[in-house]
GROMACS .gro file of C-alpha atoms in nm:
model
  393
    1ALA     CA    1  12.225   9.300   8.558
    2GLU     CA    2  12.087   9.368   8.892
    3GLN     CA    3  12.196   9.782   8.992
    4GLY     CA    4  12.277   9.814   8.616
    5LYS     CA    5  12.658   9.938   8.735
    6PRO     CA    6  12.870   9.823   8.416
    7PHE     CA    7  13.051   9.486   8.514
    8ASP     CA    8  13.389   9.624   8.558
    9GLU     CA    9  13.302   9.836   8.857
   10ALA     CA   10  13.057   9.516   8.939
   11ARG     CA   11  13.341   9.315   8.922
   12ALA     CA   12  13.532   9.559   9.146
   13GLU     CA   13  13.290   9.629   9.394
   14VAL     CA   14  13.258   9.260   9.467
   15CYS     CA   15  13.617   9.241   9.518
   16TYR     CA   16  13.559   9.525   9.728
   17ALA     CA   17  13.252   9.348   9.990
   18ALA     CA   18  13.489   9.039   9.968
   19GLY     CA   19  13.794   9.282  10.127
   20PHE     CA   20  13.528   9.353  10.460
   21LEU     CA   21  13.501   8.942  10.505
   22ASP     CA   22  13.853   8.889  10.494
   23TRP     CA   23  13.903   9.219  10.683
   24PHE     CA   24  13.648   9.198  10.958
   25ALA     CA   25  13.802   8.788  11.011
   26GLU     CA   26  14.141   8.929  11.078
   27GLU     CA   27  14.046   9.230  11.328
   28GLY     CA   28  13.792   9.006  11.541
   29ARG     CA   29  14.110   8.779  11.666
   30ARG     CA   30  14.229   9.154  11.768
   31THR     CA   31  13.949   9.229  12.016
   32TYR     CA   32  14.174   9.288  12.308
   33GLY     CA   33  14.041   9.479  12.615
   34ASP     CA   34  14.314   9.614  12.894
   35VAL     CA   35  14.411   9.574  13.236
   36ILE     CA   36  14.474   9.926  13.385
   37PRO     CA   37  14.644  10.040  13.721
   38SER     CA   38  14.460  10.089  13.999
   39SER     CA   39  14.459  10.343  14.311
   40SER     CA   40  14.405  10.083  14.560
   41ALA     CA   41  14.686   9.719  14.627
   42ASP     CA   42  14.456   9.506  14.645
   43THR     CA   43  14.217   9.532  14.287
   44ARG     CA   44  14.285   9.544  13.968
   45ILE     CA   45  14.014   9.701  13.667
   46VAL     CA   46  13.998   9.469  13.383
   47VAL     CA   47  13.812   9.615  13.083
   48LEU     CA   48  13.628   9.333  12.858
   49LYS     CA   49  13.491   9.371  12.497
   50GLN     CA   50  13.152   9.139  12.449
   51PRO     CA   51  12.880   9.086  12.155
   52VAL     CA   52  12.628   9.398  12.192
   53GLY     CA   53  12.370   9.120  12.081
   54VAL     CA   54  12.161   9.066  11.797
   55THR     CA   55  12.224   9.350  11.534
   56ALA     CA   56  11.979   9.466  11.279
   57GLY     CA   57  12.118   9.568  10.908
   58ILE     CA   58  11.973   9.825  10.706
   59THR     CA   59  12.144   9.818  10.349
   60PRO     CA   60  12.116  10.064   9.993
   61TRP     CA   61  12.059   9.958   9.642
   62ASN     CA   62  12.376  10.127   9.509
   63LEU     CA   63  12.634   9.913   9.661
   64PRO     CA   64  12.416   9.609   9.649
   65ALA     CA   65  12.714   9.365   9.785
   66ALA     CA   66  12.992   9.609   9.972
   67MET     CA   67  12.667   9.743  10.224
   68VAL     CA   68  12.628   9.447  10.296
   69THR     CA   69  12.882   9.286  10.374
   70ARG     CA   70  13.012   9.659  10.548
   71LYS     CA   71  12.730   9.574  10.862
   72LEU     CA   72  12.801   9.189  10.836
   73ALA     CA   73  13.162   9.169  10.882
   74PRO     CA   74  13.247   9.352  11.166
   75ALA     CA   75  12.860   9.276  11.311
   76LEU     CA   76  12.960   8.869  11.279
   77ALA     CA   77  13.367   8.913  11.357
   78ALA     CA   78  13.218   9.100  11.751
   79GLY     CA   79  12.953   8.728  11.771
   80ASN     CA   80  12.708   8.986  11.677
   81PRO     CA   81  12.400   8.763  11.491
   82MET     CA   82  12.272   8.995  11.222
   83VAL     CA   83  11.903   9.033  11.053
   84LEU     CA   84  11.922   9.232  10.726
   85LYS     CA   85  11.705   9.440  10.515
   86PRO     CA   86  11.878   9.499  10.184
   87ALA     CA   87  11.739   9.785   9.948
   88PRO     CA   88  11.426   9.649   9.793
   89PHE     CA   89  11.545   9.814   9.447
   90THR     CA   90  11.816   9.515   9.461
   91PRO     CA   91  11.753   9.190   9.739
   92LEU     CA   92  11.898   8.932   9.538
   93THR     CA   93  12.240   9.091   9.561
   94ALA     CA   94  12.208   9.000   9.944
   95LEU     CA   95  11.954   8.688   9.922
   96ALA     CA   96  12.335   8.560   9.666
   97ILE     CA   97  12.505   8.672   9.978
   98MET     CA   98  12.327   8.459  10.198
   99GLU     CA   99  12.301   8.181  10.020
  100LEU     CA  100  12.731   8.244   9.999
  101GLY     CA  101  12.707   8.217  10.414
  102VAL     CA  102  12.471   7.863  10.406
  103ARG     CA  103  12.734   7.686  10.166
  104ALA     CA  104  13.022   7.819  10.439
  105GLY     CA  105  12.873   7.700  10.652
  106LEU     CA  106  12.727   7.957  10.833
  107PRO     CA  107  12.560   7.823  11.118
  108ALA     CA  108  12.200   7.865  11.143
  109GLY     CA  109  12.056   8.142  11.236
  110VAL     CA  110  12.358   8.387  11.253
  111LEU     CA  111  12.254   8.526  10.935
  112ASN     CA  112  11.872   8.637  10.870
  113VAL     CA  113  11.705   8.816  10.608
  114VAL     CA  114  11.391   8.985  10.550
  115VAL     CA  115  11.279   9.120  10.224
  116GLY     CA  116  11.070   9.310  10.126
  117ASP     CA  117  10.864   9.619   9.935
  118VAL     CA  118  10.897   9.946   9.912
  119ALA     CA  119  10.560   9.953  10.059
  120ASP     CA  120  10.693   9.727  10.361
  121ALA     CA  121  10.989   9.970  10.461
  122ALA     CA  122  10.855  10.120  10.741
  123ALA     CA  123  10.678   9.870  10.902
  124ILE     CA  124  11.045   9.618  10.911
  125GLY     CA  125  11.208   9.913  10.948
  126ALA     CA  126  10.990  10.045  11.250
  127GLU     CA  127  10.966   9.617  11.391
  128LEU     CA  128  11.351   9.640  11.404
  129THR     CA  129  11.387   9.951  11.556
  130SER     CA  130  11.139   9.853  11.864
  131ASN     CA  131  11.170   9.489  11.927
  132ARG     CA  132  11.372   9.468  12.223
  133THR     CA  133  11.593   9.188  12.043
  134VAL     CA  134  11.730   9.362  11.883
  135ARG     CA  135  12.038   9.649  12.067
  136LYS     CA  136  12.193   9.744  11.783
  137ILE     CA  137  12.091   9.888  11.419
  138GLY     CA  138  12.343   9.969  11.145
  139PHE     CA  139  12.223  10.154  10.847
  140THR     CA  140  12.293  10.320  10.506
  141GLY     CA  141  12.087  10.530  10.289
  142SER     CA  142  11.890  10.788  10.314
  143THR     CA  143  11.956  11.163  10.592
  144ALA     CA  144  11.546  11.171  10.593
  145VAL     CA  145  11.479  10.777  10.724
  146GLY     CA  146  11.836  10.743  10.935
  147LYS     CA  147  11.636  11.052  11.112
  148LEU     CA  148  11.340  10.837  11.187
  149LEU     CA  149  11.530  10.531  11.281
  150LEU     CA  150  11.745  10.758  11.545
  151GLU     CA  151  11.422  10.881  11.630
  152GLN     CA  152  11.260  10.531  11.708
  153ALA     CA  153  11.565  10.349  11.854
  154ALA     CA  154  11.565  10.606  12.111
  155GLY     CA  155  11.262  10.463  12.289
  156GLN     CA  156  11.522  10.172  12.391
  157VAL     CA  157  11.820  10.399  12.392
  158LYS     CA  158  11.927  10.163  12.082
  159ARG     CA  159  12.257  10.176  11.970
  160VAL     CA  160  12.271  10.302  11.620
  161SER     CA  161  12.517  10.404  11.356
  162LEU     CA  162  12.445  10.588  11.030
  163GLU     CA  163  12.572  10.615  10.733
  164LEU     CA  164  12.384  10.861  10.547
  165GLY     CA  165  12.356  11.173  10.315
  166GLY     CA  166  12.689  11.314  10.117
  167ASN     CA  167  12.746  11.630   9.959
  168SER     CA  168  13.085  11.648   9.883
  169PRO     CA  169  13.292  11.942   9.808
  170PHE     CA  170  13.578  11.891   9.531
  171ILE     CA  171  13.794  12.131   9.505
  172VAL     CA  172  14.116  12.250   9.271
  173PHE     CA  173  14.369  12.448   9.363
  174ASP     CA  174  14.578  12.691   9.084
  175ASP     CA  175  14.864  12.474   9.192
  176ALA     CA  176  14.714  12.102   9.072
  177ASP     CA  177  14.820  11.940   8.772
  178VAL     CA  178  14.554  11.938   8.566
  179LYS     CA  179  14.551  11.600   8.395
  180THR     CA  180  14.560  11.435   8.779
  181ALA     CA  181  14.225  11.640   8.932
  182VAL     CA  182  14.058  11.529   8.619
  183ASP     CA  183  14.126  11.188   8.539
  184SER     CA  184  14.055  11.215   8.927
  185MET     CA  185  13.666  11.378   8.844
  186MET     CA  186  13.578  11.099   8.640
  187ALA     CA  187  13.608  10.880   8.934
  188ALA     CA  188  13.444  11.084   9.198
  189LYS     CA  189  13.165  11.181   8.979
  190PHE     CA  190  13.029  10.959   8.719
  191ARG     CA  191  13.162  10.619   8.896
  192ASN     CA  192  12.823  10.404   8.962
  193ALA     CA  193  12.669  10.708   8.720
  194GLY     CA  194  12.707  10.918   9.026
  195GLN     CA  195  12.480  10.752   9.252
  196LEU     CA  196  12.699  10.706   9.537
  197CYS     CA  197  12.684  10.863   9.859
  198THR     CA  198  13.066  10.946   9.850
  199ALA     CA  199  13.030  11.125   9.505
  200ALA     CA  200  13.183  11.511   9.368
  201ASN     CA  201  12.857  11.719   9.422
  202ARG     CA  202  13.011  12.017   9.424
  203VAL     CA  203  13.311  12.063   9.174
  204LEU     CA  204  13.554  12.420   9.346
  205VAL     CA  205  13.809  12.567   9.153
  206GLN     CA  206  13.999  12.806   9.156
  207HIS     CA  207  13.997  13.103   8.918
  208GLY     CA  208  14.322  13.034   8.780
  209ILE     CA  209  14.323  12.720   8.637
  210TYR     CA  210  13.903  12.758   8.637
  211ASP     CA  211  13.857  12.806   8.238
  212ASP     CA  212  14.167  12.482   8.184
  213PHE     CA  213  13.953  12.214   8.428
  214VAL     CA  214  13.672  12.294   8.292
  215THR     CA  215  13.771  12.223   7.944
  216ALA     CA  216  13.955  11.967   7.977
  217LEU     CA  217  13.658  11.824   8.193
  218ALA     CA  218  13.399  11.871   7.917
  219GLU     CA  219  13.613  11.712   7.707
  220ARG     CA  220  13.648  11.429   7.913
  221THR     CA  221  13.325  11.376   7.970
  222GLY     CA  222  13.172  11.422   7.647
  223ARG     CA  223  13.368  11.105   7.554
  224LEU     CA  224  13.210  10.912   7.844
  225VAL     CA  225  12.983  10.584   7.713
  226VAL     CA  226  12.642  10.571   7.844
  227GLY     CA  227  12.485  10.180   7.763
  228HIS     CA  228  12.475   9.817   7.927
  229GLY     CA  229  12.629   9.658   8.234
  230PHE     CA  230  12.715   9.367   7.990
  231ASP     CA  231  12.905   9.592   7.708
  232GLU     CA  232  13.264   9.622   7.769
  233ALA     CA  233  13.212   9.994   7.597
  234SER     CA  234  13.020  10.141   7.862
  235HIS     CA  235  13.125  10.344   8.113
  236LEU     CA  236  12.787  10.470   8.280
  237GLY     CA  237  12.499  10.226   8.315
  238PRO     CA  238  12.105  10.382   8.411
  239LEU     CA  239  12.003  10.545   8.681
  240ILE     CA  240  11.835  10.329   8.950
  241ASN     CA  241  11.446  10.435   8.905
  242GLU     CA  242  11.219  10.656   8.720
  243ALA     CA  243  11.260  10.859   9.073
  244GLY     CA  244  11.611  10.852   9.046
  245LEU     CA  245  11.577  11.005   8.706
  246ALA     CA  246  11.343  11.256   8.773
  247LYS     CA  247  11.577  11.442   9.090
  248VAL     CA  248  11.860  11.461   8.845
  249GLU     CA  249  11.593  11.672   8.574
  250ARG     CA  250  11.608  11.842   8.836
  251HIS     CA  251  11.851  11.983   9.011
  252LEU     CA  252  11.958  12.014   8.660
  253SER     CA  253  11.701  12.246   8.568
  254ASP     CA  254  11.704  12.457   8.829
  255LEU     CA  255  12.056  12.568   8.796
  256VAL     CA  256  12.003  12.622   8.424
  257ASP     CA  257  11.697  12.834   8.495
  258ARG     CA  258  11.915  13.050   8.738
  259GLY     CA  259  12.179  13.080   8.509
  260GLY     CA  260  12.355  12.826   8.490
  261LYS     CA  261  12.539  12.685   8.151
  262VAL     CA  262  12.528  12.308   8.042
  263LEU     CA  263  12.897  12.237   7.830
  264THR     CA  264  12.755  11.839   7.722
  265GLY     CA  265  12.482  11.641   7.794
  266GLY     CA  266  12.196  11.756   8.039
  267HIS     CA  267  11.946  11.528   7.854
  268ARG     CA  268  11.785  11.210   7.867
  269HIS     CA  269  12.026  10.981   7.703
  270ALA     CA  270  11.869  10.848   7.352
  271LEU     CA  271  11.894  10.489   7.499
  272GLY     CA  272  11.597  10.601   7.708
  273HIS     CA  273  11.423  10.450   8.017
  274THR     CA  274  11.689  10.622   8.316
  275PHE     CA  275  11.958  10.646   8.126
  276PHE     CA  276  12.069  11.011   8.115
  277GLU     CA  277  12.404  11.197   7.923
  278PRO     CA  278  12.693  11.269   8.182
  279THR     CA  279  12.702  11.624   8.248
  280VAL     CA  280  12.909  11.896   8.310
  281VAL     CA  281  12.741  12.215   8.360
  282THR     CA  282  12.881  12.624   8.535
  283GLY     CA  283  12.735  12.869   8.738
  284LEU     CA  284  12.666  12.670   9.055
  285ASP     CA  285  12.614  12.887   9.350
  286ALA     CA  286  12.377  12.867   9.699
  287SER     CA  287  12.062  12.973   9.529
  288ALA     CA  288  12.091  12.611   9.370
  289VAL     CA  289  11.933  12.331   9.455
  290MET     CA  290  12.196  12.123   9.361
  291TRP     CA  291  12.414  12.333   9.617
  292ARG     CA  292  12.215  12.190   9.948
  293GLU     CA  293  12.075  11.865   9.771
  294GLU     CA  294  12.261  11.523   9.663
  295THR     CA  295  12.227  11.502   9.323
  296PHE     CA  296  12.277  11.104   9.326
  297GLY     CA  297  12.333  11.102   8.933
  298PRO     CA  298  12.572  11.177   8.619
  299VAL     CA  299  12.614  11.559   8.685
  300ALA     CA  300  12.946  11.771   8.725
  301ALA     CA  301  12.842  12.077   8.881
  302ILE     CA  302  13.109  12.346   8.906
  303THR     CA  303  13.207  12.741   9.046
  304ALA     CA  304  13.481  12.928   9.092
  305PHE     CA  305  13.633  13.032   9.384
  306GLY     CA  306  13.925  13.314   9.511
  307ASP     CA  307  14.120  13.241   9.741
  308GLU     CA  308  14.219  12.846  10.052
  309ARG     CA  309  13.928  13.081  10.288
  310GLU     CA  310  13.705  13.138  10.023
  311ALA     CA  311  13.736  12.782   9.918
  312VAL     CA  312  13.706  12.646  10.276
  313GLU     CA  313  13.380  12.821  10.341
  314LEU     CA  314  13.231  12.758  10.090
  315ALA     CA  315  13.270  12.364  10.078
  316ASN     CA  316  13.225  12.373  10.455
  317ASP     CA  317  12.867  12.568  10.379
  318THR     CA  318  12.610  12.230  10.388
  319ASP     CA  319  12.441  12.044  10.647
  320TYR     CA  320  12.635  11.763  10.512
  321GLY     CA  321  12.985  11.636  10.560
  322LEU     CA  322  13.071  11.282  10.431
  323VAL     CA  323  13.402  11.346  10.243
  324GLY     CA  324  13.570  11.634  10.067
  325PHE     CA  325  13.816  11.620   9.828
  326VAL     CA  326  14.126  11.849   9.775
  327TYR     CA  327  14.374  11.938   9.480
  328THR     CA  328  14.692  12.088   9.545
  329ARG     CA  329  15.107  12.055   9.566
  330ASP     CA  330  15.157  12.213   9.836
  331VAL     CA  331  15.224  12.033  10.137
  332GLY     CA  332  15.097  12.338  10.392
  333ARG     CA  333  14.756  12.381  10.235
  334VAL     CA  334  14.704  12.017  10.220
  335TRP     CA  335  14.730  11.985  10.661
  336ARG     CA  336  14.554  12.320  10.648
  337VAL     CA  337  14.198  12.222  10.436
  338SER     CA  338  14.188  11.887  10.550
  339GLU     CA  339  14.190  12.000  10.928
  340ALA     CA  340  13.970  12.292  10.838
  341LEU     CA  341  13.712  12.074  10.595
  342GLU     CA  342  13.406  11.988  10.814
  343THR     CA  343  13.422  11.633  10.693
  344GLY     CA  344  13.453  11.216  10.790
  345MET     CA  345  13.669  11.153  10.580
  346VAL     CA  346  13.940  11.391  10.346
  347ALA     CA  347  14.063  11.262   9.967
  348VAL     CA  348  14.367  11.398   9.840
  349ASN     CA  349  14.486  11.425   9.529
  350THR     CA  350  14.275  11.091   9.418
  351GLY     CA  351  13.891  11.050   9.354
  352ARG     CA  352  13.848  10.746   9.575
  353VAL     CA  353  13.800  10.770   9.939
  354SER     CA  354  13.688  10.417  10.079
  355GLY     CA  355  13.815  10.071  10.184
  356GLU     CA  356  13.802   9.806  10.387
  357MET     CA  357  14.128   9.941  10.583
  358ALA     CA  358  14.030  10.289  10.638
  359PRO     CA  359  13.746  10.443  10.926
  360PHE     CA  360  13.506  10.558  10.709
  361GLY     CA  361  13.207  10.761  10.803
  362GLY     CA  362  13.176  11.161  10.787
  363VAL     CA  363  13.009  11.394  11.067
  364LYS     CA  364  12.724  11.641  11.067
  365GLU     CA  365  12.413  11.463  10.855
  366SER     CA  366  12.645  11.248  10.720
  367GLY     CA  367  12.541  11.071  10.992
  368LEU     CA  368  12.760  10.838  11.343
  369GLY     CA  369  12.989  10.579  11.392
  370ARG     CA  370  13.266  10.428  11.128
  371GLU     CA  371  13.276  10.125  10.943
  372GLY     CA  372  13.579   9.983  10.788
  373SER     CA  373  13.926   9.977  10.983
  374LYS     CA  374  13.955   9.854  11.377
  375TYR     CA  375  13.741  10.176  11.463
  376GLY     CA  376  13.503   9.956  11.278
  377LEU     CA  377  13.475   9.682  11.498
  378GLU     CA  378  13.431   9.884  11.818
  379ASP     CA  379  13.072  10.022  11.730
  380TRP     CA  380  12.957   9.660  11.731
  381LEU     CA  381  13.093   9.571  12.089
  382GLU     CA  382  13.038   9.687  12.385
  383ILE     CA  383  13.281   9.748  12.637
  384LYS     CA  384  13.256   9.630  13.013
  385TYR     CA  385  13.415   9.717  13.314
  386VAL     CA  386  13.526   9.468  13.572
  387ASN     CA  387  13.700   9.604  13.936
  388LEU     CA  388  13.810   9.290  14.097
  389GLY     CA  389  13.877   9.333  14.449
  390GLY     CA  390  14.018   9.214  14.805
  391LEU     CA  391  14.313   9.059  14.601
  392ASN     CA  392  14.525   9.106  14.906
  393SER     CA  393  14.282   8.864  15.156
   0.00000   0.00000   0.00000
């Protein structure tokens, strides 16, 4: 009701959010240290894992439940209290999670939520980055805001983990199964109306399969139903606000002006408000705004490539590096391309990459650190080395 995604997707997000609580409740029991062999017979080297201290979590609107628990769960499991600042467009979900924590017996002061309007965001962020009580900040959101928080936190050498924007390539090779690739594209591009940092932003298809893929994708996209989230027939809900809608229109208009051809969709939906038609457009190239910026909407922009080397070069031609999607049945190519992509994650023959058991995060301007998995707990712990001497005296 608050964010606008279809009800089935909302259910899935709640399960995804709960998964982080389950996962880190177990991982918190495995914060193992080490005993390291010493070069001296009368000393022992011990490594301890300790809480960072008071932490802050700043979360986005597109996954208002899951992004809260993806930060909250490892922070608490590591022994850290948290001050949570949810997105101003979706604060109620975070407050509901806070209430569930109270009902579950979470001690007072362990989880604290501060909400504010868009105009308050800068002041809240500045307090969290400048207050010396806060020793670690976890942020999911735009790269521009992430850079600002990193700069502000640098004054105190405050620890920061950042999950920022993406510009994900979706690469389909000639030997891929077209149906599998198109099925996966439905999830990778149109889930949450394309409002995901992992959403496929640049679709790269090899010449030999290009026509078949584009035809199939346009046909499937044309059958998607846009509507109210509680209508069981709906596949896509509205975009979050007018600014998001304007960005989608700007990206699409720019591509069409450069010769792009809209195969299906391309307009505001007849429902009005911030609903937009799921769209497939060809003619994408490196001169388009959509090539450089994350569209964050239901527009699949496609271009063709010749060989594997060109595909990797095109995919890596971005300042971002969150996730890359690869479709091929060649096992050697899977390894070559997966290792060559400058991304923190690679999804092979699937449109999904997220899960509480996997290390989620990017490289380049897509962020710092990892969330989820055993690696995600490390970001919320300090390592202390203790040298025990005089043991033979």
